[in-house]
Coordinates of C-alpha atoms and ligand atoms in Angstrom, one line a residue:
M97 CA -0.2 14.1 19.5
I98 CA 2.8 12.4 18.4
T99 CA 6.2 14.7 17.3
A100 CA 8.7 13.8 14.7
K101 CA 10.4 13.1 17.0
T102 CA 9.1 10.8 19.5
L103 CA 7.9 9.6 15.9
K104 CA 12.0 9.0 15.4
L105 CA 13.0 7.6 18.9
S106 CA 10.0 5.2 18.0
L107 CA 11.2 3.9 14.7
K108 CA 15.0 3.6 16.2
S109 CA 14.3 1.8 18.7
L110 CA 12.4 -0.8 16.6
R111 CA 14.4 -1.3 13.9
E112 CA 17.7 -1.7 17.1
Y113 CA 14.5 -4.7 18.2
A114 CA 14.9 -5.9 15.3
K115 CA 19.1 -5.6 14.7
K116 CA 19.4 -7.7 17.8
R117 CA 15.8 -10.4 17.3
L118 CA 15.9 -10.4 13.3
P119 CA 19.1 -11.0 11.9
D120 CA 19.0 -12.3 8.4
E121 CA 20.0 -15.6 9.2
K122 CA 17.3 -15.6 12.4
L123 CA 14.7 -14.1 9.6
I124 CA 16.1 -17.5 7.0
E125 CA 15.4 -19.6 9.6
L126 CA 12.1 -18.6 10.6
D127 CA 11.1 -18.5 6.6
E128 CA 12.6 -22.0 5.4
K129 CA 10.8 -23.7 8.9
D130 CA 7.7 -21.6 8.1
E131 CA 7.6 -20.2 11.8
C132 CA 5.7 -17.2 13.1
P133 CA 7.8 -15.7 15.6
L134 CA 5.5 -15.6 18.1
D135 CA 7.8 -13.8 21.1
V136 CA 9.0 -11.1 18.8
V137 CA 5.1 -10.4 17.5
H138 CA 4.5 -10.4 21.7
D139 CA 7.1 -7.9 22.3
L140 CA 6.3 -6.0 19.2
C141 CA 2.9 -5.4 20.4
S142 CA 3.6 -5.4 24.9
P143 CA 3.4 -1.7 25.7
D144 CA 6.4 -3.2 28.8
K145 CA 8.6 -4.3 25.7
V146 CA 8.7 -2.2 22.2
G147 CA 4.9 -1.7 22.3
I148 CA 5.0 -0.2 18.1
T149 CA 1.2 -0.9 18.3
L150 CA 0.4 2.2 21.4
L151 CA 1.3 4.4 18.5
F152 CA -1.9 3.0 16.4
V153 CA -4.3 3.2 19.6
P154 CA -5.9 6.7 20.4
E155 CA -4.6 8.7 23.5
E156 CA -7.7 8.2 25.1
Y157 CA -7.6 4.2 25.4
G158 CA -3.7 4.2 26.2
G159 CA -2.3 4.8 23.3
M160 CA 0.0 7.4 21.5
G161 CA -2.6 8.6 19.6
G162 CA -0.8 8.0 16.3
N163 CA -2.2 9.2 12.9
T164 CA -2.7 8.3 9.7
F165 CA 1.4 9.8 8.4
D166 CA 3.1 8.1 11.9
V167 CA 1.0 4.9 10.8
Y168 CA 2.6 5.2 7.6
C169 CA 6.3 5.7 8.6
V170 CA 5.5 2.7 10.9
C171 CA 4.3 0.2 8.4
E172 CA 7.1 1.4 6.2
E173 CA 9.5 0.6 8.7
M174 CA 8.3 -2.4 9.7
A175 CA 8.0 -3.7 6.2
R176 CA 12.0 -3.1 6.2
I177 CA 12.5 -5.9 8.6
D178 CA 10.6 -8.0 7.5
L179 CA 6.5 -8.1 5.9
G180 CA 5.4 -11.1 8.5
V181 CA 5.5 -10.2 11.0
A182 CA 4.5 -6.5 9.7
T183 CA 1.9 -8.4 8.9
S184 CA 1.1 -10.2 12.4
V185 CA 1.0 -6.5 13.9
L186 CA -1.2 -4.9 10.7
A187 CA -3.4 -7.4 11.2
T188 CA -4.1 -6.5 15.2
F189 CA -5.3 -2.6 14.1
L190 CA -7.4 -4.6 10.9
G191 CA -8.9 -6.7 13.3
S192 CA -9.2 -4.0 15.4
D193 CA -10.6 -1.5 13.2
P194 CA -14.0 -2.3 12.7
I195 CA -14.5 -1.6 16.4
T196 CA -12.3 2.0 15.7
V197 CA -14.7 3.3 13.5
G198 CA -18.3 1.4 14.5
A199 CA -18.0 0.3 18.3
T200 CA -19.9 1.6 21.2
P201 CA -18.3 3.5 23.9
E202 CA -17.8 0.9 25.9
Q203 CA -17.1 -1.0 23.6
K204 CA -14.2 0.8 22.7
K205 CA -13.0 1.2 25.9
L206 CA -13.0 -2.1 26.4
W207 CA -11.0 -3.6 23.4
L208 CA -9.2 -0.7 22.5
S209 CA -7.7 -0.9 25.8
K210 CA -7.4 -4.1 25.8
I211 CA -4.6 -3.8 23.1
A212 CA -2.5 -1.2 24.6
E213 CA -2.6 -2.2 27.7
Q214 CA -2.6 -6.4 28.0
G215 CA -1.0 -6.3 23.9
V216 CA -3.7 -8.6 23.1
L217 CA -3.8 -10.1 19.3
F218 CA -6.2 -9.8 16.9
A219 CA -7.2 -11.2 13.6
Y220 CA -9.8 -9.8 10.9
G221 CA -11.8 -12.4 9.7
A222 CA -13.4 -10.9 6.2
T223 CA -12.6 -13.2 3.7
E224 CA -14.2 -16.3 2.9
P225 CA -13.2 -20.2 0.8
E226 CA -15.6 -18.4 -1.6
A227 CA -15.8 -14.7 -0.8
G228 CA -13.0 -12.7 -1.3
S229 CA -12.4 -9.5 -3.6
D230 CA -16.7 -9.4 -3.8
L231 CA -17.3 -9.8 0.1
G232 CA -21.1 -9.6 -1.0
A233 CA -20.9 -13.6 -1.1
L234 CA -20.6 -13.8 2.0
R235 CA -22.2 -17.2 3.5
T236 CA -20.9 -17.0 7.5
I237 CA -24.5 -16.6 9.0
A238 CA -25.3 -15.0 12.4
D239 CA -28.8 -15.8 13.9
R240 CA -30.5 -14.2 16.5
V241 CA -30.3 -16.0 20.2
I242 CA -33.9 -14.6 21.4
E243 CA -35.1 -14.7 25.1
D244 CA -38.0 -13.5 26.6
G245 CA -38.6 -11.7 23.4
K246 CA -34.8 -9.6 23.5
I247 CA -32.2 -10.6 21.7
V248 CA -29.3 -12.2 24.0
G249 CA -27.0 -12.8 21.3
Y250 CA -25.7 -14.8 17.8
K251 CA -24.9 -18.2 16.8
I252 CA -22.3 -17.6 14.3
S253 CA -21.2 -20.3 11.7
G254 CA -19.5 -20.3 8.5
N255 CA -15.7 -20.2 7.3
K256 CA -13.5 -17.7 6.8
Q257 CA -9.7 -18.0 4.8
W258 CA -6.3 -16.6 4.7
I259 CA -7.1 -15.2 7.9
S260 CA -3.5 -13.6 9.6
N261 CA -3.2 -14.3 13.2
G262 CA -6.1 -16.4 12.5
G263 CA -3.8 -19.6 14.6
I264 CA -2.4 -16.8 17.4
A265 CA -4.4 -14.4 17.9
D266 CA -6.8 -13.5 20.9
A267 CA -9.1 -11.5 19.4
Y268 CA -11.5 -11.6 16.3
T269 CA -13.6 -9.4 14.2
V270 CA -15.3 -12.1 11.8
L271 CA -17.6 -10.6 9.0
A272 CA -21.3 -12.4 9.0
N273 CA -24.8 -12.0 8.3
T274 CA -27.2 -11.2 9.9
P275 CA -31.1 -11.1 9.4
A276 CA -30.4 -7.4 8.6
G277 CA -27.4 -7.5 6.3
P278 CA -23.8 -8.2 7.3
S279 CA -22.2 -6.9 10.9
W280 CA -18.9 -7.2 12.8
F281 CA -18.4 -9.2 16.2
I282 CA -15.9 -9.4 18.7
L283 CA -14.6 -13.2 19.2
D284 CA -12.5 -14.7 22.1
K285 CA -10.4 -17.5 21.0
G286 CA -11.8 -20.7 22.4
L287 CA -14.7 -20.2 22.3
K288 CA -17.4 -23.8 22.0
G289 CA -17.1 -24.4 18.3
F290 CA -14.5 -21.8 17.1
T291 CA -11.7 -23.8 15.5
H292 CA -9.0 -23.3 13.3
D293 CA -6.6 -24.7 10.2
K294 CA -3.0 -25.4 10.7
P295 CA -1.0 -22.8 9.3
E296 CA -1.0 -22.4 5.5
D297 CA 2.2 -22.9 3.7
K298 CA 3.0 -20.1 1.4
H299 CA 4.8 -18.6 -1.2
G300 CA 6.1 -15.9 1.3
I301 CA 4.9 -14.0 4.4
R302 CA 6.0 -17.4 5.8
L303 CA 6.5 -15.6 9.6
S304 CA 2.8 -14.7 9.6
N305 CA 0.6 -17.1 10.2
T306 CA -2.6 -17.1 7.8
A307 CA -5.2 -19.8 8.9
A308 CA -8.4 -21.3 8.2
L309 CA -11.3 -20.4 11.2
A310 CA -14.4 -22.4 11.0
L311 CA -17.6 -21.4 13.2
D312 CA -20.0 -24.3 14.0
N313 CA -23.4 -22.1 16.1
V314 CA -20.5 -19.8 18.3
F315 CA -22.5 -18.1 20.5
V316 CA -21.8 -14.5 21.3
P317 CA -23.4 -12.6 23.7
V318 CA -25.4 -9.5 21.8
D319 CA -22.6 -7.1 23.9
R320 CA -20.4 -8.6 21.1
L321 CA -22.1 -6.8 17.9
V322 CA -20.4 -4.0 16.8
G323 CA -21.6 -1.0 17.6
G324 CA -24.7 -2.8 18.9
V325 CA -26.9 -2.2 15.2
E326 CA -27.0 -5.1 12.2
G327 CA -26.1 -4.8 8.9
Q328 CA -23.4 -2.0 9.5
G329 CA -20.8 -4.2 8.5
L330 CA -19.8 -3.3 5.4
L331 CA -20.1 0.5 6.1
Q332 CA -17.2 -0.1 8.8
A333 CA -15.5 -2.0 6.9
Q334 CA -15.3 0.5 4.0
A335 CA -15.1 3.3 6.4
V336 CA -11.2 1.9 6.8
F337 CA -10.6 1.0 3.2
G338 CA -8.4 4.4 3.2
Y339 CA -6.4 4.4 6.2
T340 CA -6.0 0.5 6.0
R341 CA -4.9 0.0 2.0
L342 CA -2.2 3.1 3.5
M343 CA -1.1 0.7 5.8
V344 CA -0.3 -2.0 2.4
A345 CA 0.7 0.7 0.3
A346 CA 4.0 1.5 2.9
F347 CA 4.8 -1.8 3.2
G348 CA 5.2 -2.4 -0.3
L349 CA 7.0 1.0 0.0
G350 CA 9.1 -0.9 2.7
A351 CA 9.5 -4.1 1.2
G352 CA 11.1 -2.3 -2.2
W353 CA 13.3 -0.2 -0.7
S354 CA 14.6 -2.9 0.9
A355 CA 15.3 -5.0 -1.4
I356 CA 17.0 -1.5 -3.2
D357 CA 18.5 -1.0 -0.2
R358 CA 20.5 -4.2 -0.4
A359 CA 21.1 -3.8 -4.1
I360 CA 23.0 -1.2 -3.7
P361 CA 26.1 -2.0 -1.2
Y362 CA 26.4 -5.1 -3.4
S363 CA 26.8 -3.4 -6.8
T364 CA 29.8 -1.2 -5.0
K365 CA 31.4 -4.4 -4.1
R366 CA 30.8 -6.3 -7.4
I367 CA 33.3 -6.2 -10.3
A368 CA 32.4 -6.3 -13.4
A369 CA 34.9 -5.6 -16.4
G370 CA 37.4 -4.0 -13.6
A371 CA 35.1 -1.8 -12.6
P372 CA 31.9 -1.8 -9.7
L373 CA 28.6 -2.2 -11.1
S374 CA 28.0 0.6 -9.3
E375 CA 30.1 2.5 -12.6
K376 CA 27.7 0.7 -14.6
Q377 CA 25.2 2.8 -16.5
G378 CA 23.1 0.7 -18.3
Y379 CA 23.1 -1.6 -15.0
V380 CA 22.3 1.5 -12.3
H381 CA 19.8 2.9 -15.5
K382 CA 18.0 -0.1 -15.8
L383 CA 17.6 -1.8 -12.5
I384 CA 18.3 0.6 -9.2
V385 CA 16.8 4.1 -10.8
P386 CA 13.5 3.3 -12.8
N387 CA 12.8 1.5 -9.2
V388 CA 13.1 4.2 -6.5
V389 CA 11.3 6.6 -9.2
R390 CA 8.7 4.7 -9.3
L391 CA 8.8 4.2 -5.5
E392 CA 8.9 8.1 -4.6
A393 CA 6.3 8.7 -6.8
A394 CA 4.2 6.4 -4.7
R395 CA 5.5 7.0 -1.5
A396 CA 5.1 11.2 -2.6
Y397 CA 0.9 10.1 -2.8
I398 CA 0.8 8.0 0.4
E399 CA 2.2 11.3 2.2
E400 CA -0.3 13.6 0.5
T401 CA -3.0 10.9 0.9
A402 CA -2.0 10.2 4.8
E403 CA -1.7 14.2 5.4
R404 CA -5.8 14.5 3.9
I405 CA -7.1 11.7 6.5
D406 CA -5.6 13.5 9.2
A407 CA -6.9 16.9 7.8
G408 CA -10.1 15.8 8.3
E409 CA -11.2 14.4 3.9
G410 CA -13.2 11.8 4.7
S411 CA -11.6 8.7 4.4
L412 CA -10.2 8.8 0.7
N413 CA -10.3 5.1 -0.2
T414 CA -9.9 5.9 -4.0
E415 CA -6.6 7.3 -3.2
G416 CA -6.2 4.8 -0.4
A417 CA -6.6 2.4 -3.8
I418 CA -4.3 4.7 -6.2
A419 CA -1.0 4.3 -3.8
K420 CA -1.4 0.5 -2.3
Y421 CA -1.8 -0.3 -6.4
M422 CA 1.7 2.4 -7.0
A423 CA 3.5 1.1 -3.8
T424 CA 3.0 -2.5 -4.2
E425 CA 3.6 -2.6 -7.6
A426 CA 6.1 -0.7 -7.6
G427 CA 7.8 -2.7 -4.3
N428 CA 7.3 -5.6 -6.5
A429 CA 9.3 -4.7 -9.2
A430 CA 12.0 -3.6 -7.2
A431 CA 12.7 -6.4 -5.4
E432 CA 12.2 -8.4 -9.0
A433 CA 14.9 -5.9 -10.3
S434 CA 16.6 -6.9 -6.9
I435 CA 17.3 -10.4 -7.5
Q436 CA 18.7 -8.7 -11.2
A437 CA 21.3 -6.8 -9.6
L438 CA 22.7 -9.3 -7.4
G439 CA 22.2 -12.0 -10.2
G440 CA 23.3 -15.5 -9.2
Y441 CA 23.8 -14.1 -5.6
G442 CA 20.2 -13.0 -5.7
Y443 CA 18.5 -16.3 -7.0
T444 CA 19.9 -18.0 -3.3
H445 CA 17.8 -17.3 0.0
E446 CA 21.8 -16.2 1.7
Y447 CA 21.2 -13.0 0.5
M448 CA 17.6 -11.5 1.1
V449 CA 16.4 -10.5 -2.1
E450 CA 14.8 -13.5 -3.2
K451 CA 13.0 -13.3 0.2
I452 CA 12.1 -10.1 -0.1
S453 CA 10.5 -11.2 -3.9
R454 CA 8.5 -13.1 -2.3
D455 CA 7.4 -11.4 0.6
V456 CA 6.6 -8.3 -0.7
R457 CA 4.3 -10.2 -3.5
I458 CA 1.2 -10.3 -1.3
T459 CA 0.9 -7.1 -0.8
I460 CA -0.9 -7.2 -4.4
I461 CA -3.4 -10.0 -3.5
Y462 CA -4.2 -8.6 0.2
E463 CA -6.2 -5.9 1.5
G464 CA -8.0 -5.7 -2.4
T465 CA -6.0 -6.9 -5.7
S466 CA -4.5 -4.8 -7.6
E467 CA -7.1 -5.6 -10.6
I468 CA -9.9 -4.7 -8.1
M469 CA -7.9 -1.5 -7.0
E470 CA -7.7 -0.3 -10.9
M471 CA -11.4 -0.7 -10.9
T472 CA -12.3 1.2 -8.1
I473 CA -9.5 3.8 -8.9
S474 CA -11.5 4.0 -12.3
R475 CA -15.3 3.7 -11.6
D476 CA -14.4 7.1 -9.1
R477 CA -12.6 9.2 -11.3
W478 CA -14.9 7.9 -14.1
Q479 CA -17.4 10.0 -12.1
N480 CA -15.5 12.9 -12.3
H481 CA -14.9 12.9 -15.7
L482 CA -18.7 12.6 -16.6
K483 CA -20.0 15.3 -13.7
T484 CA -17.8 17.8 -15.0
R485 CA -18.1 17.5 -18.8
G486 CA -14.7 15.9 -19.4
Q487 CA -13.0 18.6 -17.1
H488 CA -11.4 16.6 -14.5
Y489 CA -8.1 16.5 -15.6
H490 CA -8.4 19.6 -17.5
D491 CA -8.9 21.4 -14.3
Q492 CA -5.9 19.6 -12.8
A493 CA -3.5 19.9 -15.8
R494 CA -4.0 23.5 -15.6
K495 CA -3.0 23.6 -11.2
F496 CA 0.7 22.1 -12.7
E497 CA 1.0 24.7 -15.2
E498 CA 0.9 27.1 -12.6
L499 CA 3.0 25.9 -10.6
H500 CA 5.2 24.8 -12.9
A501 CA 5.9 28.6 -13.8
R502 CA 6.6 29.0 -10.1
H503 CA 8.7 25.3 -10.1
P504 CA 10.1 25.3 -13.4
E505 CA 12.4 22.5 -11.6
V506 CA 9.9 19.7 -10.7
G507 CA 8.6 18.5 -13.3
A508 CA 5.1 20.1 -13.1
D509 CA 4.9 20.7 -17.2
N510 CA 5.1 17.1 -17.7
A511 CA 2.5 15.9 -15.2
A512 CA -0.3 18.2 -16.9
L513 CA 0.9 16.8 -20.0
A514 CA 0.1 13.5 -18.4
L515 CA -3.3 14.9 -16.7
H516 CA -4.4 16.9 -20.7
A517 CA -3.8 13.6 -22.2
L518 CA -6.0 11.8 -19.4
A519 CA -8.7 13.7 -19.9
E520 CA -8.5 13.3 -23.9
V521 CA -8.2 9.5 -23.2
L522 CA -11.1 9.2 -20.9
E523 CA -13.7 11.4 -23.5
K524 CA -12.5 9.4 -26.0
A525 CA -13.2 6.4 -23.8
R526 CA -17.0 8.1 -22.7
A527 CA -18.0 8.4 -26.8
G528 CA -17.1 5.1 -27.7
R529 CA -19.0 4.0 -24.2
L530 CA -15.7 2.2 -24.2
T531 CA -15.9 1.8 -20.8
R532 CA -18.6 -1.8 -21.3
F533 CA -15.0 -3.4 -21.4
Q534 CA -13.7 -4.4 -18.5
H535 CA -10.5 -4.3 -19.2
I536 CA -10.7 -1.0 -20.6
L537 CA -11.8 0.3 -17.9
L538 CA -9.2 -1.1 -15.7
R539 CA -6.7 0.0 -18.0
L540 CA -8.2 3.6 -17.3
G541 CA -7.5 3.1 -13.7
E542 CA -3.5 2.1 -14.2
L543 CA -3.1 5.4 -16.2
I544 CA -5.1 7.8 -14.0
A545 CA -2.7 6.3 -10.9
Y546 CA 0.2 7.1 -12.9
A547 CA -0.9 10.5 -14.1
E548 CA -2.5 11.5 -10.4
S549 CA 1.4 10.3 -8.5
A550 CA 2.8 12.7 -11.3
G551 CA 0.9 15.6 -9.6
S552 CA 1.6 13.9 -6.5
L553 CA 5.2 14.0 -6.6
A554 CA 5.7 17.3 -8.5
R555 CA 3.8 18.7 -5.2
R556 CA 5.6 17.7 -3.3
A557 CA 9.0 18.1 -5.1
A558 CA 7.5 21.7 -4.5
L559 CA 7.1 21.3 -1.1
M560 CA 10.4 20.5 -0.9
A561 CA 12.4 23.2 -2.5
D562 CA 10.5 25.6 -0.9
N563 CA 10.8 23.4 3.2
K564 CA 7.7 23.3 3.8
L565 CA 7.1 19.1 3.1
N566 CA 6.0 17.7 6.8
E567 CA 9.0 17.1 9.2
K568 CA 7.9 13.6 9.6
S569 CA 8.5 13.5 5.1
N570 CA 11.0 11.1 4.3
R571 CA 14.1 13.3 3.9
R572 CA 16.4 10.8 1.9
F573 CA 16.9 13.2 -1.2
D574 CA 17.5 16.2 -1.2
A575 CA 15.6 19.0 -3.1
P576 CA 17.0 19.2 -5.9
T577 CA 17.6 15.1 -6.6
F578 CA 14.0 15.2 -5.3
A579 CA 13.2 17.2 -8.1
A580 CA 15.0 14.9 -10.7
I581 CA 12.9 11.8 -9.0
S582 CA 9.5 13.7 -10.3
R583 CA 10.8 15.1 -14.2
I584 CA 11.9 11.1 -14.4
F585 CA 8.5 10.2 -13.1
S586 CA 6.6 12.9 -14.6
R587 CA 7.8 12.0 -18.4
Q588 CA 6.7 8.2 -17.8
A589 CA 3.5 9.0 -16.5
A590 CA 3.0 11.9 -19.4
L591 CA 4.1 9.1 -22.5
K592 CA 2.8 6.1 -20.6
V593 CA -0.4 7.8 -20.9
A594 CA -0.8 9.1 -24.6
Q595 CA 1.3 5.7 -25.9
D596 CA -1.5 2.8 -23.8
G597 CA -4.1 5.6 -23.9
I598 CA -4.6 5.7 -27.8
Q599 CA -3.7 1.4 -27.3
W600 CA -6.4 1.0 -26.0
V601 CA -9.1 3.1 -27.0
V602 CA -7.9 2.1 -30.7
G603 CA -8.1 -1.7 -29.7
A604 CA -11.6 -1.1 -28.7
G605 CA -13.1 0.5 -31.6
G606 CA -13.4 4.0 -30.2
A607 CA -11.7 5.9 -32.8
A608 CA -11.8 5.2 -36.8
D609 CA -9.2 5.5 -39.5
A610 CA -10.2 9.5 -40.5
E611 CA -10.6 10.5 -36.5
L612 CA -7.1 9.1 -35.2
P613 CA -5.1 11.9 -36.5
A614 CA -7.2 14.1 -34.6
F615 CA -6.9 11.8 -31.0
E616 CA -3.0 11.5 -31.2
A617 CA -2.9 15.4 -31.5
S618 CA -5.3 16.1 -28.5
L619 CA -2.9 14.1 -26.1
G620 CA -0.1 16.8 -26.9
F621 CA 2.5 13.8 -28.2
P622 CA 4.9 16.1 -29.8
A623 CA 5.5 18.0 -26.3
I624 CA 5.2 15.0 -24.5
R625 CA 8.6 13.6 -26.7
R626 CA 9.8 16.8 -26.4
A627 CA 10.3 16.8 -22.6
Q628 CA 12.0 13.4 -22.9
A629 CA 15.2 15.7 -23.5
G630 CA 17.6 15.1 -20.4
L631 CA 15.9 12.0 -19.0
V632 CA 19.1 10.3 -18.6
A633 CA 21.3 13.2 -17.3
D634 CA 18.3 13.9 -14.5
M635 CA 18.9 9.8 -14.2
D636 CA 22.5 10.0 -13.8
L637 CA 21.5 13.2 -10.9
V638 CA 19.9 10.4 -9.1
A639 CA 22.2 7.9 -9.5
D640 CA 25.1 9.7 -8.3
A641 CA 22.8 10.9 -4.9
L642 CA 22.5 7.5 -4.6
Y643 CA 26.0 6.5 -4.2
G644 CA 26.9 9.5 -2.5
R645 CA 29.1 10.5 -5.2
T646 CA 30.4 14.0 -5.5
A647 CA 31.4 16.2 -8.4
K648 CA 34.9 16.0 -8.0
E649 CA 34.1 12.1 -7.8
Q650 CA 32.0 11.9 -10.5
K651 CA 35.0 14.5 -13.1
A652 CA 37.4 11.9 -11.6
A653 CA 35.2 8.5 -12.9
A654 CA 35.2 10.7 -16.0
Ligands
LIG128 C1 -1.2 -14.5 3.2 C2 -2.8 -13.7 3.3 C3 -3.4 -13.1 4.3 C4 -4.3 -12.9 4.6 N1 -5.0 -12.2 5.0 C5 -6.2 -12.0 5.7 C6 -7.1 -11.2 6.4 O1 -5.6 -11.0 7.6 N2 -7.7 -11.3 7.1 C7 -9.4 -11.3 5.7 O2 -10.5 -11.2 6.3 N3 -8.6 -11.8 4.7 C8 -7.4 -11.5 4.4 N4 -6.6 -12.8 3.4 C9 -7.5 -12.8 2.0 C10 -7.2 -11.4 0.7 O3 -7.7 -9.6 1.3 C11 -7.8 -11.8 -0.3 O4 -7.2 -12.8 -0.2 C12 -7.8 -11.3 -1.7 O5 -9.0 -10.1 -1.4 C13 -8.6 -11.5 -2.6 O6 -9.5 -13.0 -2.5 P1 -9.4 -14.1 -3.2 O7 -8.2 -14.4 -2.8 O8 -10.9 -14.5 -2.6 O9 -9.4 -13.8 -4.7 P2 -10.2 -13.7 -5.8 O10 -11.0 -12.8 -5.4 O11 -11.1 -15.0 -6.2 O12 -9.4 -12.9 -7.1 C14 -8.4 -14.2 -7.7 C15 -8.0 -13.5 -9.3 O13 -8.8 -12.4 -9.9 C16 -9.3 -11.4 -10.4 N5 -10.4 -10.2 -9.8 C17 -11.4 -11.0 -8.4 N6 -12.6 -10.2 -9.3 C18 -12.1 -9.6 -9.9 C19 -13.3 -9.0 -11.0 N7 -14.3 -8.1 -10.5 N8 -13.1 -8.5 -12.0 C20 -11.7 -8.7 -12.1 N9 -10.6 -9.2 -12.1 C21 -11.4 -9.9 -10.6 C22 -8.4 -10.6 -8.3 O14 -7.9 -9.0 -8.9 C23 -7.5 -12.3 -8.5 O15 -6.4 -11.8 -9.7 C24 -5.4 -12.7 3.2 C25 -4.7 -13.5 1.8 C26 -3.3 -14.0 2.1 C27 -3.2 -15.2 0.9

């Protein structure tokens, strides 16, 4: 168990190391050269150097036994430094995940101790040239090698595509089809018949090594089959999705914030029409505040999900998908807006936001694309809607109405409006059998993610007001500002669910002309419109907090 103090120290040493070894000029140089800084990656993973990877390894295997919340904090911090380097470190944990969840005690001891004691770098080999989102299309084969009637090993043949650390790892976990189905195998580098291609020339995360793998009859002894039982591979991969998607969610969050944290100081120095950009409301309320709000909504969902995983609520795959979807889309939007916020400078390499924008793009592709996240979210919550005869989100909404009675300042009333509207949209989709249109199914996934995130944010704003937030939680904002952030997001979520909901239901033929007024009324439009009152004042409040403007300064500026 890691204390808040230890976590803080670890994050600090990570920051200090990065400041020394990866200043902006070095990052720009490596990005231009398309080069992975192997020495840095090794330092981060070596127990006698930074050893940040120790946080991820259970104590019984020589690590520090960080929980999901600690891992989210580390991932966010690493992403703020460089997403390519962060990906290298993450790949070791993706690579060892099948071992953590599915290996025999002997395999765990051997391999997890190697990570903790020797800083061994792993790669995770699932994707293939023709099997990405659809891993069921896997073609890599593991044939049994039988001697005296006993399985003594496997011969693996096939190709893996886009493997992070593919060209630099010491060990690999590779998914291959055995006669009993997909299974994970642990391979050392350099085995006969096991080769990797040259690094890919990528759009972003150019500091991360990504390479294709080729396996030509590679022999591994039977003790390299993870868990010792064939056919468990997809289950083992799924068992950690909640957790691994949270890691990538934290990447989106960290990268998005690192871009905004460049735009904010820039805007205080750049003078336009006689005053800094930071004092132009049209600039700040378009380019800065909405992105901060979106990032913090995603953070709320990440933190809640991490706490629930740590409390033993299971792997929470759908929640992991919502966290990833919201945080990585928010990170991309924030980086894009930061380029705009820096104008022409933002468009050059030197000012870094352009690099962050290229880097963060990967987070909506790997560990499940945004479209696959939308599908995952929608399919799961659709079942909840059906099982409860349409009451799932109405029930949740009622909880937020109660929260609003206790904490009228945190936007819980708006979250309730979003959730009630969502329940009505889902019900209309059920009645019209609209999920037969894949587009509708995926768009519902987006609306679900927004409405649930509004709920998370309101809950956390209330916890903060009660001084009951996890002591490891991010404390960038005080309770009143956090409540304003929550009110802004929940207004937006309610409007989005009702507006997009009506668009997709009517668009897919789910509401005839005669039914439309009743459907519109069920969505609560008048209340949602009224809830927009106070939006601009809340944006002013958040802007003042971001720029550290006191009440006195605001008065003086006015
Ligand atoms: C830099 C980088 C690093 C990576 N690292 C690793 C790694 O370490 N290990 C590893 O195993 N993999 C890794 N990957 C692979 C990554 O996880 C896959 O690229 C990703 O899952 C998408 O698969 P794909 O590229 O085959 O795209 P596809 O699955 O072909 O998807 C293409 C497009 O179609 C959409 N799509 C796919 N299926 C559907 C559907 N059913 N309905 C609607 N739309 C759909 C997708 O959302 C996407 O927009 C990495 C990829 C990159 C680029």
